[in-house]
mmCIF file of C-alpha atoms in Angstrom:
data_model
loop_
_atom_site.group_PDB
_atom_site.id
_atom_site.type_symbol
_atom_site.label_atom_id
_atom_site.label_comp_id
_atom_site.label_asym_id
_atom_site.label_seq_id
_atom_site.Cartn_x
_atom_site.Cartn_y
_atom_site.Cartn_z
ATOM 1 C CA MET A 1 51.377 141.099 161.203
ATOM 2 C CA SER A 2 49.342 138.548 163.101
ATOM 3 C CA TYR A 3 50.488 135.019 163.913
ATOM 4 C CA LYS A 4 47.724 133.461 161.762
ATOM 5 C CA LEU A 5 48.495 135.672 158.786
ATOM 6 C CA PHE A 6 52.184 134.746 159.006
ATOM 7 C CA PHE A 7 51.343 131.032 158.785
ATOM 8 C CA LEU A 8 48.961 131.624 155.890
ATOM 9 C CA LEU A 9 51.751 133.417 154.043
ATOM 10 C CA PHE A 10 54.213 130.641 154.921
ATOM 11 C CA LEU A 11 51.826 128.019 153.519
ATOM 12 C CA LEU A 12 51.382 130.021 150.342
ATOM 13 C CA THR A 13 55.136 130.082 149.776
ATOM 14 C CA ASN A 14 55.094 126.300 150.034
ATOM 15 C CA CYS A 15 52.623 126.084 147.154
ATOM 16 C CA LEU A 16 53.710 128.819 144.773
ATOM 17 C CA PHE A 17 57.162 128.092 143.469
ATOM 18 C CA SER A 18 59.108 127.099 140.402
ATOM 19 C CA GLN A 19 61.400 124.062 140.427
ATOM 20 C CA VAL A 20 63.804 125.769 138.042
ATOM 21 C CA ASN A 21 64.678 128.840 140.074
ATOM 22 C CA THR A 22 65.836 127.154 143.280
ATOM 23 C CA VAL A 23 68.909 127.189 145.498
ATOM 24 C CA GLU A 24 69.913 124.192 147.640
ATOM 25 C CA TRP A 25 70.893 125.145 151.169
ATOM 26 C CA GLU A 26 74.558 125.917 151.614
ATOM 27 C CA PRO A 27 76.108 127.630 154.636
ATOM 28 C CA ALA A 28 77.814 130.441 152.723
ATOM 29 C CA TYR A 29 74.926 131.398 150.430
ATOM 30 C CA LYS A 30 74.617 135.188 150.305
ATOM 31 C CA PHE A 31 71.143 136.508 149.548
ATOM 32 C CA LYS A 32 70.683 139.522 147.287
ATOM 33 C CA ILE A 33 67.613 141.645 146.655
ATOM 34 C CA GLU A 34 67.554 140.182 143.132
ATOM 35 C CA ASP A 35 66.937 136.713 144.628
ATOM 36 C CA PHE A 36 63.452 137.794 145.703
ATOM 37 C CA GLN A 37 61.661 137.335 142.392
ATOM 38 C CA GLY A 38 58.081 136.945 143.602
ATOM 39 C CA SER A 39 55.728 139.240 141.703
ATOM 40 C CA LYS A 40 54.961 141.384 144.782
ATOM 41 C CA THR A 41 58.601 142.245 145.551
ATOM 42 C CA ALA A 42 58.998 146.014 145.748
ATOM 43 C CA ILE A 43 61.221 148.548 147.431
ATOM 44 C CA ASN A 44 59.821 152.055 147.411
ATOM 45 C CA LYS A 45 59.066 154.844 149.851
ATOM 46 C CA TYR A 46 55.291 154.411 149.523
ATOM 47 C CA ILE A 47 55.311 151.012 151.257
ATOM 48 C CA ASP A 48 54.119 151.525 154.816
ATOM 49 C CA LYS A 49 54.105 147.898 156.007
ATOM 50 C CA VAL A 50 57.003 145.534 155.403
ATOM 51 C CA LEU A 51 56.377 142.030 154.123
ATOM 52 C CA VAL A 52 58.653 139.051 153.672
ATOM 53 C CA LEU A 53 57.908 135.614 152.253
ATOM 54 C CA SER A 54 61.054 133.553 152.650
ATOM 55 C CA GLY A 55 60.539 131.148 149.749
ATOM 56 C CA VAL A 56 62.227 128.451 151.864
ATOM 57 C CA ILE A 57 60.751 124.961 151.545
ATOM 58 C CA LEU A 58 61.460 121.646 153.271
ATOM 59 C CA ASP A 59 60.632 118.644 151.158
ATOM 60 C CA PHE A 60 60.873 114.838 151.364
ATOM 61 C CA GLU A 61 60.782 112.902 148.091
ATOM 62 C CA PHE A 62 61.868 109.421 147.192
ATOM 63 C CA GLN A 63 61.306 107.037 144.322
ATOM 64 C CA MET A 64 62.426 103.483 144.863
ATOM 65 C CA SER A 65 61.128 99.963 144.615
ATOM 66 C CA ASN A 66 59.657 98.239 147.667
ATOM 67 C CA VAL A 67 62.818 96.144 147.993
ATOM 68 C CA GLU A 68 65.065 99.226 147.842
ATOM 69 C CA PHE A 69 62.865 101.002 150.380
ATOM 70 C CA MET A 70 62.946 97.992 152.698
ATOM 71 C CA PHE A 71 66.740 98.043 152.936
ATOM 72 C CA THR A 72 67.300 101.819 152.880
ATOM 73 C CA LYS A 73 68.132 103.452 156.197
ATOM 74 C CA ASN A 74 69.858 106.623 155.085
ATOM 75 C CA PHE A 75 67.315 109.093 153.672
ATOM 76 C CA ASN A 76 69.598 112.135 153.952
ATOM 77 C CA SER A 77 69.604 112.797 150.216
ATOM 78 C CA LYS A 78 65.806 112.566 150.057
ATOM 79 C CA VAL A 79 65.138 115.475 152.437
ATOM 80 C CA SER A 80 65.761 118.865 150.836
ATOM 81 C CA CYS A 81 65.934 122.413 152.105
ATOM 82 C CA THR A 82 65.649 124.837 149.197
ATOM 83 C CA PHE A 83 65.131 128.520 148.535
ATOM 84 C CA HIS A 84 62.659 129.222 145.720
ATOM 85 C CA LYS A 85 63.339 132.607 144.171
ATOM 86 C CA ASP A 86 59.971 132.833 142.433
ATOM 87 C CA ALA A 87 58.172 132.414 145.782
ATOM 88 C CA ALA A 88 60.388 134.823 147.726
ATOM 89 C CA VAL A 89 58.977 138.302 148.300
ATOM 90 C CA ILE A 90 60.277 141.405 150.025
ATOM 91 C CA MET A 91 58.270 144.598 150.335
ATOM 92 C CA ALA A 92 60.087 147.440 152.066
ATOM 93 C CA PRO A 93 60.243 151.233 151.963
ATOM 94 C CA ASP A 94 64.024 151.344 151.453
ATOM 95 C CA SER A 95 67.126 149.204 150.942
ATOM 96 C CA LEU A 96 68.085 149.348 154.631
ATOM 97 C CA GLU A 97 64.783 147.750 155.635
ATOM 98 C CA ALA A 98 65.130 145.238 152.788
ATOM 99 C CA LYS A 99 68.580 144.217 154.081
ATOM 100 C CA ARG A 100 67.099 143.593 157.539
ATOM 101 C CA LEU A 101 64.477 141.345 155.989
ATOM 102 C CA ILE A 102 67.149 139.511 153.991
ATOM 103 C CA THR A 103 69.021 138.820 157.247
ATOM 104 C CA LEU A 104 65.794 137.352 158.607
ATOM 105 C CA VAL A 105 65.442 135.114 155.539
ATOM 106 C CA LYS A 106 69.034 133.892 155.971
ATOM 107 C CA PHE A 107 68.131 132.921 159.541
ATOM 108 C CA ASP A 108 65.033 131.117 158.237
ATOM 109 C CA PHE A 109 67.076 129.257 155.603
ATOM 110 C CA ASP A 110 69.549 128.028 158.229
ATOM 111 C CA LEU A 111 66.732 127.156 160.653
ATOM 112 C CA SER A 112 65.039 125.138 157.923
ATOM 113 C CA GLU A 113 68.258 123.252 157.158
ATOM 114 C CA LEU A 114 68.603 122.497 160.872
ATOM 115 C CA TYR A 115 65.126 120.964 160.823
ATOM 116 C CA ALA A 116 65.896 119.108 157.601
ATOM 117 C CA ARG A 117 68.795 117.529 159.511
ATOM 118 C CA LYS A 118 66.570 116.727 162.460
ATOM 119 C CA ILE A 119 64.094 115.055 160.084
ATOM 120 C CA ARG A 120 66.934 113.053 158.484
ATOM 121 C CA LYS A 121 68.058 111.920 161.922
ATOM 122 C CA GLU A 122 64.521 110.887 162.933
ATOM 123 C CA LEU A 123 64.113 108.898 159.713
ATOM 124 C CA PHE A 124 67.491 107.227 160.172
ATOM 125 C CA GLN A 125 66.792 106.240 163.768
ATOM 126 C CA ASN A 126 63.204 105.116 163.263
ATOM 127 C CA LYS A 127 63.164 103.372 159.882
ATOM 128 C CA LYS A 128 62.788 99.634 160.357
ATOM 129 C CA THR A 129 63.191 96.937 157.725
ATOM 130 C CA PHE A 130 59.443 96.389 157.421
ATOM 131 C CA SER A 131 58.334 100.027 157.799
ATOM 132 C CA ASP A 132 55.867 101.054 155.132
ATOM 133 C CA ALA A 133 56.343 104.121 152.924
ATOM 134 C CA THR A 134 54.234 106.330 155.204
ATOM 135 C CA PHE A 135 56.391 105.765 158.300
ATOM 136 C CA PHE A 136 58.056 109.173 157.890
ATOM 137 C CA GLN A 137 54.884 111.303 158.110
ATOM 138 C CA PRO A 138 54.629 111.694 161.920
ATOM 139 C CA TYR A 139 58.323 112.641 162.175
ATOM 140 C CA PHE A 140 58.081 115.072 159.273
ATOM 141 C CA ASP A 141 54.907 116.707 160.630
ATOM 142 C CA LYS A 142 56.344 117.011 164.140
ATOM 143 C CA MET A 143 59.543 118.681 162.930
ATOM 144 C CA ILE A 144 57.762 121.052 160.542
ATOM 145 C CA ALA A 145 55.443 122.183 163.350
ATOM 146 C CA GLU A 146 58.410 122.746 165.662
ATOM 147 C CA ARG A 147 60.304 124.691 162.970
ATOM 148 C CA ASN A 148 57.280 126.871 162.233
ATOM 149 C CA LYS A 149 56.826 127.664 165.916
ATOM 150 C CA ILE A 150 60.450 128.799 166.290
ATOM 151 C CA SER A 151 60.393 130.775 163.048
ATOM 152 C CA SER A 152 57.206 132.572 164.038
ATOM 153 C CA ARG A 153 58.572 133.370 167.502
ATOM 154 C CA VAL A 154 61.802 134.825 166.090
ATOM 155 C CA TYR A 155 59.964 136.894 163.467
ATOM 156 C CA LEU A 156 57.794 138.398 166.208
ATOM 157 C CA GLU A 157 60.499 138.810 168.892
ATOM 158 C CA THR A 158 62.843 140.523 166.457
ATOM 159 C CA ASP A 159 60.071 142.710 165.030
ATOM 160 C CA PHE A 160 60.771 141.286 161.569
ATOM 161 C CA GLY A 161 64.524 141.692 161.914
ATOM 162 C CA ASN A 162 64.518 145.218 163.381
ATOM 163 C CA LYS A 163 65.968 143.972 166.684
ATOM 164 C CA SER A 164 69.223 142.819 165.134
ATOM 165 C CA ALA A 165 70.942 141.802 168.395
ATOM 166 C CA ILE A 166 68.157 139.321 169.204
ATOM 167 C CA LEU A 167 68.178 137.975 165.649
ATOM 168 C CA GLU A 168 71.959 137.545 165.697
ATOM 169 C CA LYS A 169 71.788 135.635 168.992
ATOM 170 C CA GLU A 170 69.053 133.331 167.644
ATOM 171 C CA HIS A 171 70.989 132.800 164.415
ATOM 172 C CA GLU A 172 74.206 131.909 166.242
ATOM 173 C CA ALA A 173 72.299 129.303 168.282
ATOM 174 C CA VAL A 174 70.947 127.762 165.057
ATOM 175 C CA LYS A 175 74.431 127.701 163.455
ATOM 176 C CA LYS A 176 75.853 125.962 166.523
ATOM 177 C CA GLU A 177 73.100 123.346 166.444
ATOM 178 C CA LEU A 178 73.654 122.815 162.709
ATOM 179 C CA MET A 179 77.206 121.728 163.540
ATOM 180 C CA GLU A 180 75.877 119.292 166.153
ATOM 181 C CA PHE A 181 73.812 117.636 163.397
ATOM 182 C CA SER A 182 76.676 117.551 160.889
ATOM 183 C CA ASP A 183 76.204 113.801 160.273
ATOM 184 C CA PHE A 184 72.822 114.597 158.756
ATOM 185 C CA CYS A 185 73.708 117.028 155.989
ATOM 186 C CA LYS A 186 72.159 116.086 152.641
ATOM 187 C CA GLU A 187 75.362 114.496 151.286
ATOM 188 C CA CYS A 188 76.483 112.913 154.587
ATOM 189 C CA LYS A 189 76.414 109.308 155.717
ATOM 190 C CA PRO A 190 75.133 108.925 159.286
ATOM 191 C CA PRO A 191 77.218 106.906 161.760
ATOM 192 C CA LYS A 192 76.642 103.143 161.483
ATOM 193 C CA ASN A 193 75.657 102.851 165.132
ATOM 194 C CA ARG A 194 72.256 104.591 165.413
ATOM 195 C CA ASN A 195 72.718 105.021 169.169
ATOM 196 C CA LYS A 196 75.776 107.232 168.649
ATOM 197 C CA THR A 197 73.840 109.957 166.872
ATOM 198 C CA ASN A 198 73.007 113.196 168.733
#
């Protein structure tokens, strides 16, 4: 699958989802084939090319008055990393191949949470009292582009999860970095001194 096609598919998963059938990121979430509820999901021997759409979405939403916004520094709860079952698709010839793709999606989910934490950190460190409501956009765009680049590289280097040793190494690196950004989980309060963050 080409690099451009992968990004087109990634963008489509960001648009086609249901708010009801979502899972917030959590470290121990175990994916099952049944989680991939996109209409194209299929596992049968006639499939000759595998396909995976992760259904993972990073989002930043807030609703507050101008006064609230002015004095808010912690936006951790406003940045979400979610898995949308209705947008998640796996096409594979057998269950073994499907399990490999699921492992790849788990990596993608954790990678996306890592970048959600990086976004939260950027917002925390760069929000000023008189910042306007669009201040976050450059940080958000930068982090999404970086996340997409890493995700694409890992999908290609692991041959869509077939090279399990490479995928495991990449996943362990992401898990380690997640711990380094532990102050920026969705429910966490960042340290009061902005200069003491990672």
